[in-house]
Amino acid sequence: MRAKVSLTRQLGRGTFVRRHDAPSGDGSWSDSSPAEINEIRLLLEPAIAEWVVARATRSDVDRIRECYTNSLKAKSVEKFEHWDAEFHSSIIKASKNSMLVKIYESINDARHQIEWYQMKRRSLNALRRSNYDKDHRRIVEALESCNAVALREALADHLQAVGHNMLNP
């Protein structure tokens, strides 16, 4: 049996190879394709917009804005990916639903697959990065204005664009 591996990036520490020896069907999502990962994100993130608007604290909104600001400053794909993952995780955490947070942690683990990273690297160019920055700004503005409808639309638009761009580099 061949061991599956994925890359795990830790800001300030480096990139590490993670080995997956468990057989298929163990609850691990390591077999999920980048398209499947994005599909589940598209299903989940916009759907919780109302919870996020209703439950987010000032601290949650500040953290989301901090992640957005740091993603704007990111010079490498690795740093952008880190802050992008933190941005979306912070939105999920603002829902105050612990089960959803755990599910999303699994989704983020799946995003650390080498396939995801390679597709993201191939698909991310200056124009798309600029568009993602604008999308993230729209998301932050919708949250700060407590507009759940705008937040839902901004998240859906962003994740549809990410999925399209990754599958059509």
mmCIF file of N, CA, C and O in Angstrom, residues 1-69:
data_model
loop_
_atom_site.group_PDB
_atom_site.id
_atom_site.type_symbol
_atom_site.label_atom_id
_atom_site.label_comp_id
_atom_site.label_asym_id
_atom_site.label_seq_id
_atom_site.Cartn_x
_atom_site.Cartn_y
_atom_site.Cartn_z
ATOM 1 N N MET A 1 0.844 -1.185 0.000
ATOM 2 C CA MET A 1 0.000 0.000 0.000
ATOM 3 C C MET A 1 0.886 1.245 0.000
ATOM 4 O O MET A 1 1.803 1.354 0.802
ATOM 5 N N ARG A 2 0.593 2.149 -0.916
ATOM 6 C CA ARG A 2 1.343 3.393 -1.010
ATOM 7 C C ARG A 2 0.778 4.416 -0.046
ATOM 8 O O ARG A 2 -0.425 4.630 0.025
ATOM 9 N N ALA A 3 1.634 5.086 0.705
ATOM 10 C CA ALA A 3 1.183 6.108 1.648
ATOM 11 C C ALA A 3 0.840 7.378 0.886
ATOM 12 O O ALA A 3 1.508 7.747 -0.076
ATOM 13 N N LYS A 4 -0.227 8.034 1.302
ATOM 14 C CA LYS A 4 -0.607 9.322 0.729
ATOM 15 C C LYS A 4 0.066 10.407 1.548
ATOM 16 O O LYS A 4 0.233 10.273 2.760
ATOM 17 N N VAL A 5 0.440 11.457 0.870
ATOM 18 C CA VAL A 5 1.067 12.572 1.561
ATOM 19 C C VAL A 5 0.410 13.874 1.135
ATOM 20 O O VAL A 5 -0.194 13.957 0.069
ATOM 21 N N SER A 6 0.509 14.865 1.978
ATOM 22 C CA SER A 6 0.059 16.208 1.653
ATOM 23 C C SER A 6 1.023 17.182 2.300
ATOM 24 O O SER A 6 1.799 16.816 3.180
ATOM 25 N N LEU A 7 0.985 18.413 1.828
ATOM 26 C CA LEU A 7 1.821 19.451 2.406
ATOM 27 C C LEU A 7 1.029 20.225 3.436
ATOM 28 O O LEU A 7 -0.135 20.545 3.223
ATOM 29 N N THR A 8 1.668 20.532 4.544
ATOM 30 C CA THR A 8 1.071 21.376 5.572
ATOM 31 C C THR A 8 1.985 22.581 5.733
ATOM 32 O O THR A 8 3.187 22.426 5.961
ATOM 33 N N ARG A 9 1.406 23.757 5.577
ATOM 34 C CA ARG A 9 2.182 24.985 5.712
ATOM 35 C C ARG A 9 1.881 25.624 7.061
ATOM 36 O O ARG A 9 0.724 25.720 7.456
ATOM 37 N N GLN A 10 2.938 26.049 7.735
ATOM 38 C CA GLN A 10 2.780 26.750 8.998
ATOM 39 C C GLN A 10 3.588 28.033 8.893
ATOM 40 O O GLN A 10 4.812 27.990 8.757
ATOM 41 N N LEU A 11 2.874 29.152 8.933
ATOM 42 C CA LEU A 11 3.507 30.448 8.777
ATOM 43 C C LEU A 11 4.619 30.618 9.803
ATOM 44 O O LEU A 11 4.431 30.368 10.988
ATOM 45 N N GLY A 12 5.786 30.990 9.329
ATOM 46 C CA GLY A 12 6.927 31.225 10.199
ATOM 47 C C GLY A 12 7.720 29.973 10.531
ATOM 48 O O GLY A 12 8.786 30.051 11.115
ATOM 49 N N ARG A 13 7.176 28.786 10.166
ATOM 50 C CA ARG A 13 7.871 27.532 10.476
ATOM 51 C C ARG A 13 8.311 26.800 9.227
ATOM 52 O O ARG A 13 9.330 26.134 9.234
ATOM 53 N N GLY A 14 7.497 26.853 8.177
ATOM 54 C CA GLY A 14 7.873 26.176 6.951
ATOM 55 C C GLY A 14 6.769 25.297 6.415
ATOM 56 O O GLY A 14 5.639 25.333 6.877
ATOM 57 N N THR A 15 7.138 24.488 5.429
ATOM 58 C CA THR A 15 6.209 23.561 4.794
ATOM 59 C C THR A 15 6.644 22.157 5.155
ATOM 60 O O THR A 15 7.820 21.817 5.073
ATOM 61 N N PHE A 16 5.675 21.332 5.552
ATOM 62 C CA PHE A 16 5.971 19.985 6.022
ATOM 63 C C PHE A 16 5.156 18.975 5.232
ATOM 64 O O PHE A 16 4.020 19.245 4.849
ATOM 65 N N VAL A 17 5.736 17.812 5.002
ATOM 66 C CA VAL A 17 5.032 16.713 4.350
ATOM 67 C C VAL A 17 4.315 15.932 5.443
ATOM 68 O O VAL A 17 4.910 15.558 6.447
ATOM 69 N N ARG A 18 3.028 15.726 5.246
ATOM 70 C CA ARG A 18 2.223 14.965 6.199
ATOM 71 C C ARG A 18 1.830 13.650 5.544
ATOM 72 O O ARG A 18 1.351 13.633 4.423
ATOM 73 N N ARG A 19 2.061 12.561 6.230
ATOM 74 C CA ARG A 19 1.806 11.222 5.704
ATOM 75 C C ARG A 19 0.431 10.743 6.163
ATOM 76 O O ARG A 19 0.066 10.903 7.320
ATOM 77 N N HIS A 20 -0.313 10.140 5.243
ATOM 78 C CA HIS A 20 -1.641 9.602 5.538
ATOM 79 C C HIS A 20 -1.612 8.103 5.273
ATOM 80 O O HIS A 20 -1.739 7.669 4.134
ATOM 81 N N ASP A 21 -1.446 7.294 6.317
ATOM 82 C CA ASP A 21 -1.381 5.844 6.158
ATOM 83 C C ASP A 21 -2.734 5.169 6.317
ATOM 84 O O ASP A 21 -2.875 3.991 6.052
ATOM 85 N N ALA A 22 -3.722 5.913 6.783
ATOM 86 C CA ALA A 22 -5.017 5.303 7.068
ATOM 87 C C ALA A 22 -5.697 4.871 5.774
ATOM 88 O O ALA A 22 -5.604 5.543 4.758
ATOM 89 N N PRO A 23 -6.396 3.753 5.799
ATOM 90 C CA PRO A 23 -7.115 3.309 4.611
ATOM 91 C C PRO A 23 -8.280 4.232 4.297
ATOM 92 O O PRO A 23 -8.770 4.941 5.155
ATOM 93 N N SER A 24 -8.724 4.186 3.043
ATOM 94 C CA SER A 24 -9.856 4.990 2.610
ATOM 95 C C SER A 24 -11.086 4.649 3.437
ATOM 96 O O SER A 24 -11.277 3.517 3.843
ATOM 97 N N GLY A 25 -11.932 5.646 3.693
ATOM 98 C CA GLY A 25 -13.142 5.414 4.459
ATOM 99 C C GLY A 25 -12.952 5.617 5.948
ATOM 100 O O GLY A 25 -13.814 5.263 6.735
ATOM 101 N N ASP A 26 -11.819 6.142 6.374
ATOM 102 C CA ASP A 26 -11.534 6.328 7.792
ATOM 103 C C ASP A 26 -12.074 7.645 8.339
ATOM 104 O O ASP A 26 -11.836 7.971 9.484
ATOM 105 N N GLY A 27 -12.798 8.388 7.533
ATOM 106 C CA GLY A 27 -13.285 9.691 7.978
ATOM 107 C C GLY A 27 -12.377 10.815 7.522
ATOM 108 O O GLY A 27 -12.722 11.980 7.609
ATOM 109 N N SER A 28 -11.194 10.486 7.021
ATOM 110 C CA SER A 28 -10.287 11.499 6.503
ATOM 111 C C SER A 28 -10.808 12.008 5.171
ATOM 112 O O SER A 28 -11.363 11.257 4.384
ATOM 113 N N TRP A 29 -10.615 13.270 4.920
ATOM 114 C CA TRP A 29 -11.090 13.867 3.672
ATOM 115 C C TRP A 29 -9.933 14.060 2.707
ATOM 116 O O TRP A 29 -10.037 14.813 1.754
ATOM 117 N N SER A 30 -8.842 13.353 2.931
ATOM 118 C CA SER A 30 -7.659 13.560 2.101
ATOM 119 C C SER A 30 -7.864 13.140 0.657
ATOM 120 O O SER A 30 -7.102 13.529 -0.210
ATOM 121 N N ASP A 31 -8.885 12.332 0.383
ATOM 122 C CA ASP A 31 -9.161 11.918 -0.990
ATOM 123 C C ASP A 31 -10.024 12.924 -1.741
ATOM 124 O O ASP A 31 -10.285 12.753 -2.923
ATOM 125 N N SER A 32 -10.490 13.947 -1.068
ATOM 126 C CA SER A 32 -11.369 14.938 -1.699
ATOM 127 C C SER A 32 -10.593 15.765 -2.703
ATOM 128 O O SER A 32 -9.489 16.218 -2.437
ATOM 129 N N SER A 33 -11.203 15.970 -3.847
ATOM 130 C CA SER A 33 -10.558 16.775 -4.884
ATOM 131 C C SER A 33 -10.725 18.259 -4.564
ATOM 132 O O SER A 33 -11.637 18.639 -3.814
ATOM 133 N N PRO A 34 -9.884 19.108 -5.132
ATOM 134 C CA PRO A 34 -10.069 20.551 -4.948
ATOM 135 C C PRO A 34 -11.463 21.022 -5.377
ATOM 136 O O PRO A 34 -12.046 21.890 -4.728
ATOM 137 N N ALA A 35 -12.009 20.422 -6.434
ATOM 138 C CA ALA A 35 -13.361 20.803 -6.875
ATOM 139 C C ALA A 35 -14.385 20.450 -5.800
ATOM 140 O O ALA A 35 -15.292 21.246 -5.507
ATOM 141 N N GLU A 36 -14.244 19.272 -5.181
ATOM 142 C CA GLU A 36 -15.162 18.874 -4.120
ATOM 143 C C GLU A 36 -15.028 19.772 -2.897
ATOM 144 O O GLU A 36 -16.032 20.130 -2.271
ATOM 145 N N ILE A 37 -13.804 20.120 -2.579
ATOM 146 C CA ILE A 37 -13.573 21.008 -1.437
ATOM 147 C C ILE A 37 -14.273 22.337 -1.681
ATOM 148 O O ILE A 37 -14.970 22.860 -0.808
ATOM 149 N N ASN A 38 -14.111 22.880 -2.864
ATOM 150 C CA ASN A 38 -14.739 24.168 -3.153
ATOM 151 C C ASN A 38 -16.262 24.052 -3.180
ATOM 152 O O ASN A 38 -16.967 24.965 -2.743
ATOM 153 N N GLU A 39 -16.780 22.928 -3.680
ATOM 154 C CA GLU A 39 -18.232 22.739 -3.687
ATOM 155 C C GLU A 39 -18.804 22.787 -2.271
ATOM 156 O O GLU A 39 -19.832 23.416 -2.035
ATOM 157 N N ILE A 40 -18.146 22.109 -1.334
ATOM 158 C CA ILE A 40 -18.665 22.084 0.035
ATOM 159 C C ILE A 40 -18.522 23.460 0.689
ATOM 160 O O ILE A 40 -19.388 23.888 1.448
ATOM 161 N N ARG A 41 -17.455 24.163 0.359
ATOM 162 C CA ARG A 41 -17.302 25.525 0.873
ATOM 163 C C ARG A 41 -18.414 26.424 0.328
ATOM 164 O O ARG A 41 -18.973 27.241 1.059
ATOM 165 N N LEU A 42 -18.735 26.254 -0.943
ATOM 166 C CA LEU A 42 -19.795 27.049 -1.563
ATOM 167 C C LEU A 42 -21.156 26.721 -0.951
ATOM 168 O O LEU A 42 -22.016 27.592 -0.825
ATOM 169 N N LEU A 43 -21.332 25.506 -0.553
ATOM 170 C CA LEU A 43 -22.568 25.104 0.115
ATOM 171 C C LEU A 43 -22.659 25.702 1.528
ATOM 172 O O LEU A 43 -23.708 26.199 1.927
ATOM 173 N N LEU A 44 -21.557 25.664 2.264
ATOM 174 C CA LEU A 44 -21.564 26.065 3.675
ATOM 175 C C LEU A 44 -21.440 27.564 3.927
ATOM 176 O O LEU A 44 -22.233 28.133 4.691
ATOM 177 N N GLU A 45 -20.420 28.176 3.360
ATOM 178 C CA GLU A 45 -20.107 29.554 3.757
ATOM 179 C C GLU A 45 -21.239 30.548 3.495
ATOM 180 O O GLU A 45 -21.631 31.267 4.416
ATOM 181 N N PRO A 46 -21.804 30.605 2.293
ATOM 182 C CA PRO A 46 -22.906 31.559 2.102
ATOM 183 C C PRO A 46 -24.125 31.228 2.965
ATOM 184 O O PRO A 46 -24.841 32.128 3.414
ATOM 185 N N ALA A 47 -24.347 29.946 3.238
ATOM 186 C CA ALA A 47 -25.534 29.526 3.988
ATOM 187 C C ALA A 47 -25.547 30.019 5.429
ATOM 188 O O ALA A 47 -26.610 30.104 6.032
ATOM 189 N N ILE A 48 -24.381 30.350 5.963
ATOM 190 C CA ILE A 48 -24.343 30.773 7.366
ATOM 191 C C ILE A 48 -24.254 32.286 7.528
ATOM 192 O O ILE A 48 -24.042 32.782 8.625
ATOM 193 N N ALA A 49 -24.443 33.020 6.453
ATOM 194 C CA ALA A 49 -24.312 34.481 6.507
ATOM 195 C C ALA A 49 -25.192 35.099 7.602
ATOM 196 O O ALA A 49 -24.745 35.987 8.330
ATOM 197 N N GLU A 50 -26.422 34.619 7.722
ATOM 198 C CA GLU A 50 -27.330 35.177 8.728
ATOM 199 C C GLU A 50 -26.814 34.928 10.140
ATOM 200 O O GLU A 50 -26.892 35.807 10.993
ATOM 201 N N TRP A 51 -26.288 33.728 10.380
ATOM 202 C CA TRP A 51 -25.726 33.432 11.705
ATOM 203 C C TRP A 51 -24.544 34.338 12.000
ATOM 204 O O TRP A 51 -24.412 34.851 13.109
ATOM 205 N N VAL A 52 -23.677 34.493 11.018
ATOM 206 C CA VAL A 52 -22.475 35.302 11.224
ATOM 207 C C VAL A 52 -22.858 36.746 11.533
ATOM 208 O O VAL A 52 -22.349 37.340 12.496
ATOM 209 N N VAL A 53 -23.763 37.316 10.769
ATOM 210 C CA VAL A 53 -24.187 38.698 11.011
ATOM 211 C C VAL A 53 -24.841 38.827 12.386
ATOM 212 O O VAL A 53 -24.584 39.790 13.112
ATOM 213 N N ALA A 54 -25.651 37.853 12.761
ATOM 214 C CA ALA A 54 -26.358 37.925 14.039
ATOM 215 C C ALA A 54 -25.460 37.657 15.242
ATOM 216 O O ALA A 54 -25.681 38.218 16.319
ATOM 217 N N ARG A 55 -24.429 36.834 15.069
ATOM 218 C CA ARG A 55 -23.650 36.359 16.219
ATOM 219 C C ARG A 55 -22.240 36.931 16.343
ATOM 220 O O ARG A 55 -21.616 36.793 17.399
ATOM 221 N N ALA A 56 -21.720 37.521 15.293
ATOM 222 C CA ALA A 56 -20.328 38.002 15.325
ATOM 223 C C ALA A 56 -20.171 39.109 16.359
ATOM 224 O O ALA A 56 -20.977 40.034 16.422
ATOM 225 N N THR A 57 -19.120 38.994 17.132
ATOM 226 C CA THR A 57 -18.772 40.050 18.094
ATOM 227 C C THR A 57 -17.847 41.049 17.412
ATOM 228 O O THR A 57 -17.324 40.796 16.317
ATOM 229 N N ARG A 58 -17.613 42.146 18.065
ATOM 230 C CA ARG A 58 -16.664 43.144 17.540
ATOM 231 C C ARG A 58 -15.289 42.500 17.364
ATOM 232 O O ARG A 58 -14.578 42.756 16.398
ATOM 233 N N SER A 59 -14.927 41.641 18.296
ATOM 234 C CA SER A 59 -13.649 40.934 18.222
ATOM 235 C C SER A 59 -13.584 40.029 16.984
ATOM 236 O O SER A 59 -12.546 39.957 16.319
ATOM 237 N N ASP A 60 -14.690 39.348 16.680
ATOM 238 C CA ASP A 60 -14.738 38.501 15.485
ATOM 239 C C ASP A 60 -14.540 39.338 14.221
ATOM 240 O O ASP A 60 -13.768 38.971 13.333
ATOM 241 N N VAL A 61 -15.255 40.438 14.141
ATOM 242 C CA VAL A 61 -15.156 41.307 12.962
ATOM 243 C C VAL A 61 -13.748 41.871 12.843
ATOM 244 O O VAL A 61 -13.189 41.928 11.739
ATOM 245 N N ASP A 62 -13.159 42.262 13.975
ATOM 246 C CA ASP A 62 -11.781 42.767 13.959
ATOM 247 C C ASP A 62 -10.814 41.698 13.451
ATOM 248 O O ASP A 62 -9.894 42.002 12.685
ATOM 249 N N ARG A 63 -11.009 40.443 13.867
ATOM 250 C CA ARG A 63 -10.127 39.357 13.415
ATOM 251 C C ARG A 63 -10.276 39.125 11.913
ATOM 252 O O ARG A 63 -9.288 38.922 11.199
ATOM 253 N N ILE A 64 -11.507 39.149 11.422
ATOM 254 C CA ILE A 64 -11.747 38.966 9.989
ATOM 255 C C ILE A 64 -11.069 40.090 9.209
ATOM 256 O O ILE A 64 -10.402 39.850 8.201
ATOM 257 N N ARG A 65 -11.210 41.321 9.694
ATOM 258 C CA ARG A 65 -10.556 42.460 9.033
ATOM 259 C C ARG A 65 -9.035 42.326 9.096
ATOM 260 O O ARG A 65 -8.339 42.618 8.134
ATOM 261 N N GLU A 66 -8.503 41.861 10.222
ATOM 262 C CA GLU A 66 -7.055 41.648 10.366
ATOM 263 C C GLU A 66 -6.554 40.634 9.334
ATOM 264 O O GLU A 66 -5.517 40.853 8.690
ATOM 265 N N CYS A 67 -7.283 39.545 9.162
ATOM 266 C CA CYS A 67 -6.895 38.531 8.172
ATOM 267 C C CYS A 67 -6.938 39.118 6.765
ATOM 268 O O CYS A 67 -6.040 38.865 5.952
ATOM 269 N N TYR A 68 -7.972 39.895 6.489
ATOM 270 C CA TYR A 68 -8.089 40.559 5.185
ATOM 271 C C TYR A 68 -6.898 41.487 4.959
ATOM 272 O O TYR A 68 -6.242 41.435 3.911
ATOM 273 N N THR A 69 -6.579 42.306 5.942
ATOM 274 C CA THR A 69 -5.459 43.252 5.826
ATOM 275 C C THR A 69 -4.144 42.511 5.606
ATOM 276 O O THR A 69 -3.332 42.902 4.757
#
